[in-house]
mmCIF file of N, CA, C and O in Angstrom:
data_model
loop_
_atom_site.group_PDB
_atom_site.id
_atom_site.type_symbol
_atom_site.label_atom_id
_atom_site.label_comp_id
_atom_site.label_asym_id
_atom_site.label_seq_id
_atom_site.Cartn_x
_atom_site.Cartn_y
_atom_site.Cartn_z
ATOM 1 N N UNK D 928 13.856 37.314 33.939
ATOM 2 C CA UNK D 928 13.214 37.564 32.662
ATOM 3 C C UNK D 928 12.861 36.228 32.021
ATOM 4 O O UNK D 928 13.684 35.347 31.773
ATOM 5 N N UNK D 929 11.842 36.182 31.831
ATOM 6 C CA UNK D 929 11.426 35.172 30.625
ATOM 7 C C UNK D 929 11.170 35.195 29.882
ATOM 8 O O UNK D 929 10.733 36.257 29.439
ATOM 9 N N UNK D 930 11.232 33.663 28.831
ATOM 10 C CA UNK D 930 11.679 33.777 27.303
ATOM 11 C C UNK D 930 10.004 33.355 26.881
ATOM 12 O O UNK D 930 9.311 32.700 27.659
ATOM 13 N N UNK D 931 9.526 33.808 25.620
ATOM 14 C CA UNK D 931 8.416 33.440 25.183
ATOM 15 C C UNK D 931 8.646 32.519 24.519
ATOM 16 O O UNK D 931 9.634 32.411 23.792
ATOM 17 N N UNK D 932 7.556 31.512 24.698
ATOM 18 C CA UNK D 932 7.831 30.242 24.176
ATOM 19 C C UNK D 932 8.226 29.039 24.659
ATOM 20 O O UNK D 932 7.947 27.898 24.290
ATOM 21 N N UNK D 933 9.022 29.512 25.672
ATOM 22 C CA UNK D 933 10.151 28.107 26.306
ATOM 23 C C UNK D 933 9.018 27.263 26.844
ATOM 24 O O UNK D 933 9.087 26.065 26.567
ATOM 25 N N UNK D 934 8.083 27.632 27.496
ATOM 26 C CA UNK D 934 7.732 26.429 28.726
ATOM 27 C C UNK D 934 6.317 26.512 28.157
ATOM 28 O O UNK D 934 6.086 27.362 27.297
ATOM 29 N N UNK D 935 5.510 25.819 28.509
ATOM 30 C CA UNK D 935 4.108 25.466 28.317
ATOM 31 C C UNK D 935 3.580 24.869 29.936
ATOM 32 O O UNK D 935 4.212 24.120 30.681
ATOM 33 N N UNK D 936 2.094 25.541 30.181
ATOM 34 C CA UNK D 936 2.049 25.154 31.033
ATOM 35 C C UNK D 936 1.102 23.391 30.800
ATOM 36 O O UNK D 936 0.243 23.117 29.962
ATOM 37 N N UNK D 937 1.603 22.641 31.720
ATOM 38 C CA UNK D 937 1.766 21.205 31.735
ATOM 39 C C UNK D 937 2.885 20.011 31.495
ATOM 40 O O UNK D 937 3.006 18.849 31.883
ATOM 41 N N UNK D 938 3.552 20.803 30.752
ATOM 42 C CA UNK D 938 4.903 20.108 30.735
ATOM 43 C C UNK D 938 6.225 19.622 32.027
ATOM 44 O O UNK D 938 7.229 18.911 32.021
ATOM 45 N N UNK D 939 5.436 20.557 33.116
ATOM 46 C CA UNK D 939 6.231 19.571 34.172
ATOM 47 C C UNK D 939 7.714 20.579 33.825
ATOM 48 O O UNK D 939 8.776 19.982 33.648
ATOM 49 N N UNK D 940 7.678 21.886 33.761
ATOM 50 C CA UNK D 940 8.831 22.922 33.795
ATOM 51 C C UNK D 940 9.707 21.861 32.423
ATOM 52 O O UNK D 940 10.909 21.657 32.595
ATOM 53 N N UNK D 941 9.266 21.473 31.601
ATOM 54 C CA UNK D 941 10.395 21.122 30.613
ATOM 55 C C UNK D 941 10.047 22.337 29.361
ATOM 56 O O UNK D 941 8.924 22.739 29.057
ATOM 57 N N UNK D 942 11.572 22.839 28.665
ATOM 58 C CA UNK D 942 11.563 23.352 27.554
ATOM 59 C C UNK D 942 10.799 22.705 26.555
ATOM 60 O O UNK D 942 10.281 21.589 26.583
ATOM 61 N N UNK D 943 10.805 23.879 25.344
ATOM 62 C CA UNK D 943 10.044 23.153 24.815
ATOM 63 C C UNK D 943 11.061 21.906 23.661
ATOM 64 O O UNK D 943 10.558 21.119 22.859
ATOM 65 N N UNK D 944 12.295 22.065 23.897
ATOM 66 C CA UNK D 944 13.218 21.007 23.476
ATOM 67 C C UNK D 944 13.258 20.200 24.013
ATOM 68 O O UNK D 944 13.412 19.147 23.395
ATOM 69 N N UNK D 945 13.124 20.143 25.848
ATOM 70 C CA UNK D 945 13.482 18.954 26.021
ATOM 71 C C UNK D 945 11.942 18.123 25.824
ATOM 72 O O UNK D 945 12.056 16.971 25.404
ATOM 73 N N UNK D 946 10.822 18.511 26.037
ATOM 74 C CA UNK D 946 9.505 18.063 25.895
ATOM 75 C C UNK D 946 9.586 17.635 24.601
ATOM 76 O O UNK D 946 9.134 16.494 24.504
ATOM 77 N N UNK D 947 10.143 18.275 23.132
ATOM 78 C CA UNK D 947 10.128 17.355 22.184
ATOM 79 C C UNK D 947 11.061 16.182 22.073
ATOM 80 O O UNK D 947 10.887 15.212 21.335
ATOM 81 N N UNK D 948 12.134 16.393 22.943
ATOM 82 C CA UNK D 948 13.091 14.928 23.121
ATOM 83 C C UNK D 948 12.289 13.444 23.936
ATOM 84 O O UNK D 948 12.474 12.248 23.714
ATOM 85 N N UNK D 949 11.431 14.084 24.856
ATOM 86 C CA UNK D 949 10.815 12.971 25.811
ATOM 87 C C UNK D 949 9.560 12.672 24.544
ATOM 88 O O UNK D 949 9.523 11.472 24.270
ATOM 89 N N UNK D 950 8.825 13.287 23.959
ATOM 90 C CA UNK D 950 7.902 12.793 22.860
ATOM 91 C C UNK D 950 8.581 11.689 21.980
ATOM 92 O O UNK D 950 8.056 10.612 21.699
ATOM 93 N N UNK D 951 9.999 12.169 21.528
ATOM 94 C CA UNK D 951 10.590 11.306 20.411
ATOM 95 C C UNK D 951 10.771 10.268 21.385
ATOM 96 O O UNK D 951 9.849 9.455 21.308
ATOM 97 N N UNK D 952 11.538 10.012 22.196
ATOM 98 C CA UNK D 952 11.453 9.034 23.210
ATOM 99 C C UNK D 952 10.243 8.284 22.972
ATOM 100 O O UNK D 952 10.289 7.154 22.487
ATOM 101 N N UNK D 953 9.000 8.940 23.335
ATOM 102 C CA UNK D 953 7.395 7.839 23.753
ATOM 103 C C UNK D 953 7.121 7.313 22.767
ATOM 104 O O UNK D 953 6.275 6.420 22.741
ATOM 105 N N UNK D 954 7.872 7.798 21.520
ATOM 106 C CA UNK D 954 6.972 7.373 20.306
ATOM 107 C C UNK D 954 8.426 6.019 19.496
ATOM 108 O O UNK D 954 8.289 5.438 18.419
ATOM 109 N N UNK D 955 9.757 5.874 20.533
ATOM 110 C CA UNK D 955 10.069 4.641 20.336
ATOM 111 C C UNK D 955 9.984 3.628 21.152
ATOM 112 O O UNK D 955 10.759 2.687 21.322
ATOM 113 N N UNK D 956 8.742 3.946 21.768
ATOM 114 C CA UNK D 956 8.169 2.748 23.223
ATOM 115 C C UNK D 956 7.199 1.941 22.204
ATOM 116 O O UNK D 956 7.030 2.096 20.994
ATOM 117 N N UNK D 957 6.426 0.718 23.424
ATOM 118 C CA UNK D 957 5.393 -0.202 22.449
ATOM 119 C C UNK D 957 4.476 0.938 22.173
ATOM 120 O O UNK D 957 4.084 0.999 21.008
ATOM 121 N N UNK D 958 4.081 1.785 22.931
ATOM 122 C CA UNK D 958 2.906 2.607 23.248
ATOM 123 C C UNK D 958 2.739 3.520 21.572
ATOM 124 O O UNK D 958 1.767 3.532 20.815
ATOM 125 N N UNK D 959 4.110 4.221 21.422
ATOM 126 C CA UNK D 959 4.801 4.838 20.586
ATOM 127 C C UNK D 959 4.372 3.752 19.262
ATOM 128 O O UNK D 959 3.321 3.811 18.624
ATOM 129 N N UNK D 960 5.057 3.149 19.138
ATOM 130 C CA UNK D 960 4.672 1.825 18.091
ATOM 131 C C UNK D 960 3.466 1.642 17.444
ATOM 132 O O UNK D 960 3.257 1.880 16.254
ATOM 133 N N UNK D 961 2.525 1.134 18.407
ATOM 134 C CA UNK D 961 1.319 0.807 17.932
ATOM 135 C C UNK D 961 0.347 2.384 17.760
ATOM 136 O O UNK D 961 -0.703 2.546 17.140
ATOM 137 N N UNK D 962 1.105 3.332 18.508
ATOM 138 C CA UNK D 962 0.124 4.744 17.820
ATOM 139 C C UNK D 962 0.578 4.688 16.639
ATOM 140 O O UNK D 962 -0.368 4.349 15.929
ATOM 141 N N UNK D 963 1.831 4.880 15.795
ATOM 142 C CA UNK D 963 1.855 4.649 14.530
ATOM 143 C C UNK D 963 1.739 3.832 13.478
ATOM 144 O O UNK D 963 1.725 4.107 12.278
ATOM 145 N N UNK D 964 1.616 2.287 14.306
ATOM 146 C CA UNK D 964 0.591 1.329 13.385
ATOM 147 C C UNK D 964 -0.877 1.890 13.075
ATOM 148 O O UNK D 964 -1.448 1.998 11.990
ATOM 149 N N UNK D 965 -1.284 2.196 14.298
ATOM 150 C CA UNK D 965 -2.588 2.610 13.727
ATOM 151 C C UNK D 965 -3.317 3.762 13.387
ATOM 152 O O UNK D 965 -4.536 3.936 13.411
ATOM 153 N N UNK D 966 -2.257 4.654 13.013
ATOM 154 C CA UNK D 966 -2.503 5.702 12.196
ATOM 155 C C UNK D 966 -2.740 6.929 13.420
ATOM 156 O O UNK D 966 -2.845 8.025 12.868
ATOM 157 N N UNK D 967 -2.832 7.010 14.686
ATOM 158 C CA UNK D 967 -2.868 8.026 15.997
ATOM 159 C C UNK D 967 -1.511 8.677 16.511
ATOM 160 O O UNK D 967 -1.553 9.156 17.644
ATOM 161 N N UNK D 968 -0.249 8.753 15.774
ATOM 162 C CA UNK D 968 0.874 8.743 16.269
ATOM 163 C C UNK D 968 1.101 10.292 16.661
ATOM 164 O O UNK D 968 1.646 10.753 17.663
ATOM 165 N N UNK D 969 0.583 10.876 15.688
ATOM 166 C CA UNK D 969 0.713 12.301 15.523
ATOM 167 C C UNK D 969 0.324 12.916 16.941
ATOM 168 O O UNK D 969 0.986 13.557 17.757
ATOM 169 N N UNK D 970 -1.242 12.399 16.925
ATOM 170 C CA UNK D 970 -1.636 13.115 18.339
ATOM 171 C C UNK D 970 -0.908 12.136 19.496
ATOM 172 O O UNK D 970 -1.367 12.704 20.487
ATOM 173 N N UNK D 971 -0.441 11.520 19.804
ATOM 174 C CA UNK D 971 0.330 11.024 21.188
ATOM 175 C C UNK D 971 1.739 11.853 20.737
ATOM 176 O O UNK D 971 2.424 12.229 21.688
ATOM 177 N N UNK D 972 2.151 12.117 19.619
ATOM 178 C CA UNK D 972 3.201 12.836 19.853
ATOM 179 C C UNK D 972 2.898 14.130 20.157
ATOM 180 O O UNK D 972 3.715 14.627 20.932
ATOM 181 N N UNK D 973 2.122 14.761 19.861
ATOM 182 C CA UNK D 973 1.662 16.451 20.285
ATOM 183 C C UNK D 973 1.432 16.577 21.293
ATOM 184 O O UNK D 973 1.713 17.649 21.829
ATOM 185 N N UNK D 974 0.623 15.224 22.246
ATOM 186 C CA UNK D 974 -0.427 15.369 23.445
ATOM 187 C C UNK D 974 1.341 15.088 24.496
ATOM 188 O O UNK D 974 1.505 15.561 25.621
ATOM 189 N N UNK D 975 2.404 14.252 23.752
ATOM 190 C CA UNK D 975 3.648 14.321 24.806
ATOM 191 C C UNK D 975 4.247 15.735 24.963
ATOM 192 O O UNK D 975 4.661 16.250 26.002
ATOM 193 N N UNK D 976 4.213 16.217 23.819
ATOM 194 C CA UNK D 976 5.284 17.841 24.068
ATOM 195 C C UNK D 976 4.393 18.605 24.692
ATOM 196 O O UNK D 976 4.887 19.514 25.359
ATOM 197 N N UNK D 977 3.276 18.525 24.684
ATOM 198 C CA UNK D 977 2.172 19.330 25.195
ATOM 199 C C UNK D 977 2.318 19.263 27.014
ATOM 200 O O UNK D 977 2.637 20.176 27.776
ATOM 201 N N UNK D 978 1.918 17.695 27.362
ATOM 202 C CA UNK D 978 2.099 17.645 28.774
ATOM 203 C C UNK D 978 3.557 16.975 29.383
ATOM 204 O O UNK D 978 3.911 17.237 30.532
ATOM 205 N N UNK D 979 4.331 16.117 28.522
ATOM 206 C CA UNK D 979 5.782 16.598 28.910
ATOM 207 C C UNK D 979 6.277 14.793 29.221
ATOM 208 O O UNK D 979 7.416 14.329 29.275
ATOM 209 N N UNK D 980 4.895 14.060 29.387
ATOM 210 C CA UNK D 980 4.649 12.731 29.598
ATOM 211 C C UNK D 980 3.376 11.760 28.342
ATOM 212 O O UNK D 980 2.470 12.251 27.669
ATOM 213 N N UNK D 981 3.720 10.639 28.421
ATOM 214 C CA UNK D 981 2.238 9.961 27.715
ATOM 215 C C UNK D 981 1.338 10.149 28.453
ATOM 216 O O UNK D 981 1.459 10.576 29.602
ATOM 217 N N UNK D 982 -0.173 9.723 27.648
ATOM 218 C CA UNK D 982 -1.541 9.623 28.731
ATOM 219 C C UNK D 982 -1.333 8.929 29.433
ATOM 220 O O UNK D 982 -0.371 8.287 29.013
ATOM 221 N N UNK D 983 -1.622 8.590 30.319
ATOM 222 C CA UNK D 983 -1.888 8.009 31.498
ATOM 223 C C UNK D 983 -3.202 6.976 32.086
ATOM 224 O O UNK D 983 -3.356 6.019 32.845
ATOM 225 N N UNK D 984 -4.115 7.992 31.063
ATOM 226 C CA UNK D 984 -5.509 7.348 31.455
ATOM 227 C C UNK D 984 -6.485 6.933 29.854
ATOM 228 O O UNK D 984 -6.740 7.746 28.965
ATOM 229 N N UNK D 985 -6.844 5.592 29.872
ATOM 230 C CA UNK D 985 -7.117 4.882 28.525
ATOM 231 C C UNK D 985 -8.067 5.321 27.621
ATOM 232 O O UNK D 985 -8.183 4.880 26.478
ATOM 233 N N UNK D 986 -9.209 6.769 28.460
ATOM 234 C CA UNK D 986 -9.917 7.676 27.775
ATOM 235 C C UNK D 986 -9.328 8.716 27.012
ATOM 236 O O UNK D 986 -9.890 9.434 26.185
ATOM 237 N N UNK D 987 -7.823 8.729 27.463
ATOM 238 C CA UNK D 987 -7.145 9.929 26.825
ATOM 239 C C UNK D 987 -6.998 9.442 25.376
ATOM 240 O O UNK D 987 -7.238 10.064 24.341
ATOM 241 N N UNK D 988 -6.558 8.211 25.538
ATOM 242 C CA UNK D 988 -5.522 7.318 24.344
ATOM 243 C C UNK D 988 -6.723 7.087 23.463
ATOM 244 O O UNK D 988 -6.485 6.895 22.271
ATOM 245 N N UNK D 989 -8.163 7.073 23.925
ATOM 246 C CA UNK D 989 -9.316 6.368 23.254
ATOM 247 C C UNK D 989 -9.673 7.946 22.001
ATOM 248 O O UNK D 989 -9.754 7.990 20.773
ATOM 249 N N UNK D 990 -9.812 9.104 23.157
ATOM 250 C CA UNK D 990 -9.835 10.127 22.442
ATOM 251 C C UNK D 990 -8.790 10.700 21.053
ATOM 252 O O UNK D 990 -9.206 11.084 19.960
ATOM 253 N N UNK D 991 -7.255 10.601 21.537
ATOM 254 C CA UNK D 991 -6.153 10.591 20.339
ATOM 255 C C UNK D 991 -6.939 9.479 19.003
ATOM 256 O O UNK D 991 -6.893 9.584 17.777
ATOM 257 N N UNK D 992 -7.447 8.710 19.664
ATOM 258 C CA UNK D 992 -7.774 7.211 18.467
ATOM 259 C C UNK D 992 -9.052 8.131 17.564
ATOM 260 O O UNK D 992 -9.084 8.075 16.334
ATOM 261 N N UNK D 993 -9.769 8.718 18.132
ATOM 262 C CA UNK D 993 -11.229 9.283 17.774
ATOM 263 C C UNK D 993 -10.478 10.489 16.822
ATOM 264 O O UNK D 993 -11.024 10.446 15.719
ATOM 265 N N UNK D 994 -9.645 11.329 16.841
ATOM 266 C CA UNK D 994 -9.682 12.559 16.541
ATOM 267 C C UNK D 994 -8.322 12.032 15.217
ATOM 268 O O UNK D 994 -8.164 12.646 14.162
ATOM 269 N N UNK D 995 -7.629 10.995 15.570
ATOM 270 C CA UNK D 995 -7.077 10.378 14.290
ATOM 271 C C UNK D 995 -8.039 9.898 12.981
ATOM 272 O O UNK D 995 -7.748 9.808 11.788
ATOM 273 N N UNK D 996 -9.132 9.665 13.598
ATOM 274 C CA UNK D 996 -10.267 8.657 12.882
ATOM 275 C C UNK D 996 -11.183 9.435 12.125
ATOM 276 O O UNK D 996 -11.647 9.140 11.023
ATOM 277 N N UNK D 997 -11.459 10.685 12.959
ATOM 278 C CA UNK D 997 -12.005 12.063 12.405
ATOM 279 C C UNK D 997 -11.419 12.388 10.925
ATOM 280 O O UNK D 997 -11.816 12.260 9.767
ATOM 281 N N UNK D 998 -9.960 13.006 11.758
ATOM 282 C CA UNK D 998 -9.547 13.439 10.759
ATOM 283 C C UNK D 998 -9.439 12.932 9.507
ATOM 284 O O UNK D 998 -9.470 13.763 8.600
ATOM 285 N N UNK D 999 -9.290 11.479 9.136
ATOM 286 C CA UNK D 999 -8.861 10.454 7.938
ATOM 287 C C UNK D 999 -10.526 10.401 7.036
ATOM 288 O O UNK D 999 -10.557 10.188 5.824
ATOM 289 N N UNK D 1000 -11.904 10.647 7.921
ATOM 290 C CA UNK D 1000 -12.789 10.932 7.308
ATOM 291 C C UNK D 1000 -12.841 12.168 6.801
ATOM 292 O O UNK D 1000 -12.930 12.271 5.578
ATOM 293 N N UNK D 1001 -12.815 12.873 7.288
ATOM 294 C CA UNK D 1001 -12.944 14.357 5.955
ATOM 295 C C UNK D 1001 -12.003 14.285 5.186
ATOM 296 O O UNK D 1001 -12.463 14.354 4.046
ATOM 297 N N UNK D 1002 -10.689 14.162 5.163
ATOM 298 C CA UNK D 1002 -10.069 13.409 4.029
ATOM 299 C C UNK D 1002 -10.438 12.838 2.877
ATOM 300 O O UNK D 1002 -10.111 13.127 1.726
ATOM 301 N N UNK D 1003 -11.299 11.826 3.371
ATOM 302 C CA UNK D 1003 -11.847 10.975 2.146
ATOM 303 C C UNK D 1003 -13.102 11.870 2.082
ATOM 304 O O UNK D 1003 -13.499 11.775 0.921
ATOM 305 N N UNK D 1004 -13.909 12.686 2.766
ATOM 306 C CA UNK D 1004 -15.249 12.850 2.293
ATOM 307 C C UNK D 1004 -14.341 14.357 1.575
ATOM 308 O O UNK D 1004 -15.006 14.859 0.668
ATOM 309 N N UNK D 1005 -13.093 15.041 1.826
ATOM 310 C CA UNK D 1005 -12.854 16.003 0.956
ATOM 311 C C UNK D 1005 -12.268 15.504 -0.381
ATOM 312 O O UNK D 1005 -12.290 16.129 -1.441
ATOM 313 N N UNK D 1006 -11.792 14.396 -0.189
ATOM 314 C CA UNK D 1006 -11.345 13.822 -1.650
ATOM 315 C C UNK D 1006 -12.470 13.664 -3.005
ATOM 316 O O UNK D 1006 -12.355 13.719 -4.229
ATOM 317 N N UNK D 1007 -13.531 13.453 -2.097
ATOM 318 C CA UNK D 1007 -14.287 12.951 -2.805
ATOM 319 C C UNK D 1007 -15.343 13.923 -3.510
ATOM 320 O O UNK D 1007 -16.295 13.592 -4.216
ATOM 321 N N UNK D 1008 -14.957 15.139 -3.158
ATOM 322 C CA UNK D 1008 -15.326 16.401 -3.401
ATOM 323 C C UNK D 1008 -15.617 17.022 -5.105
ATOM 324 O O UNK D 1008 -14.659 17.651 -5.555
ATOM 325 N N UNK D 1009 -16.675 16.903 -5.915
ATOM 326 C CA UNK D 1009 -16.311 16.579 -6.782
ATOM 327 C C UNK D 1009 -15.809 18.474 -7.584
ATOM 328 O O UNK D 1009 -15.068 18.547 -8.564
ATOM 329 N N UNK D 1010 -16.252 19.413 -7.072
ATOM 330 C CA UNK D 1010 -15.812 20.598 -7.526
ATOM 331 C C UNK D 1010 -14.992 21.365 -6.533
ATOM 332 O O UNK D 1010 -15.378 22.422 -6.033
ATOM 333 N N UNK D 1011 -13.707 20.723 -6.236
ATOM 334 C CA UNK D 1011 -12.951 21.867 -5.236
ATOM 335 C C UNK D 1011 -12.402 23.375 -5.190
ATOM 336 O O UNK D 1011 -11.949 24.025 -6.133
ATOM 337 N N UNK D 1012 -12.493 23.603 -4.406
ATOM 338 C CA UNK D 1012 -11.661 24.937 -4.375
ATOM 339 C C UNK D 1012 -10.532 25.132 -4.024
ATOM 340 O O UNK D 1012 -9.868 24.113 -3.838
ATOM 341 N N UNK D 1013 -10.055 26.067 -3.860
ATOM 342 C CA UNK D 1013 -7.984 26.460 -3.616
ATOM 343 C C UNK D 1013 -8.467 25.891 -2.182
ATOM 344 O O UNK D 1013 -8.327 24.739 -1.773
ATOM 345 N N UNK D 1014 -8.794 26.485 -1.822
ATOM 346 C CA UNK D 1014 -8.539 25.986 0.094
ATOM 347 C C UNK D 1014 -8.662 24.487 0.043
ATOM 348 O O UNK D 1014 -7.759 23.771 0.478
ATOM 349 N N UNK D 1015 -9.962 23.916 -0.574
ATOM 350 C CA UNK D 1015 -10.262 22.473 -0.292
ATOM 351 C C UNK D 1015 -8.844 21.623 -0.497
ATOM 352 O O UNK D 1015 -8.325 20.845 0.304
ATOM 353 N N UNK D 1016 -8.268 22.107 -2.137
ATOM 354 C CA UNK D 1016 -6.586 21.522 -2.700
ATOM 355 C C UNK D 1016 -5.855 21.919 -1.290
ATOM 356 O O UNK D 1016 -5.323 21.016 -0.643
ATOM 357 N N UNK D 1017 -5.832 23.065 -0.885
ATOM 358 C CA UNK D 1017 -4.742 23.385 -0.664
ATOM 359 C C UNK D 1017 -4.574 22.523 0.912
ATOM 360 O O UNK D 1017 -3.542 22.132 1.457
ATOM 361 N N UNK D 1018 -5.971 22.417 1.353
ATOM 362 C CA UNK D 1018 -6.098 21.645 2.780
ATOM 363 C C UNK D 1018 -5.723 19.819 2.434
ATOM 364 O O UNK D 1018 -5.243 18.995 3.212
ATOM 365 N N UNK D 1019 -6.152 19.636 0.993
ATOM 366 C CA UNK D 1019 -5.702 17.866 0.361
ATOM 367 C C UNK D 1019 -4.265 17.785 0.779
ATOM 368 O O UNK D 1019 -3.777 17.206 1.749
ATOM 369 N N UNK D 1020 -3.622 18.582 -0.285
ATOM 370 C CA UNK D 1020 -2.119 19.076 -0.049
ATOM 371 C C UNK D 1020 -1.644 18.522 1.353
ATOM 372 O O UNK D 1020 -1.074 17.440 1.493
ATOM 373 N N UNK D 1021 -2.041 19.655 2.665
ATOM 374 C CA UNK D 1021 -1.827 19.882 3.734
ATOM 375 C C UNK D 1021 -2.013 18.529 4.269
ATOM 376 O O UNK D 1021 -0.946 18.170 4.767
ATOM 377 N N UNK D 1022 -3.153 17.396 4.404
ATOM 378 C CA UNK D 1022 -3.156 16.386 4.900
ATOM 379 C C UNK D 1022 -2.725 15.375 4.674
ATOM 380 O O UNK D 1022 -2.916 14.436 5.447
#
């Protein structure tokens, strides 16, 4: 019988505990480090529990950099929003 939830496929048969232990791990490496200097930490930590390891390949790491960079623009172009709505707050809030 299996449990819903436990495994993901890509993780290399790890729970999904131990996949968040090897993430906390990557993210006190240099690799780990400089994703959270430069503001990408989030996604190398998701993209570890996800596949169970770091990227591997420097298009992956380029992409985490792009979708960090994304996100921090609608941010500011929602900040800058001059009549918001509940969702718009409630998504400010959220980010």
């Amino acid at each position: 019988m299996t449990t819903l939830g436990t495994k993901q496929q890509g993780r290399r048969d790890l729970s999904g505990a131990e996949a968040t232990r090897v993430a906390q791990a990557v993210m006190r490496t240099d690799l780990g480090q400089q994703a959270l200097r430069q503001s990408w930490g989030r996604g190398l930590f998701e993209f570890v529990k996800k596949w169970g390891k770091p990227p591997g390949e420097t298009w992956t790491i380029e992409k985490l950099k792009r979708s960090a960079n994304d996100l921090r623009w609608e941010l500011i172009e929602l900040e800058k929003k001059p009549n918001k709505s509940e969702l718009d707050e409630a998504n400010l809030k959220l980010l």
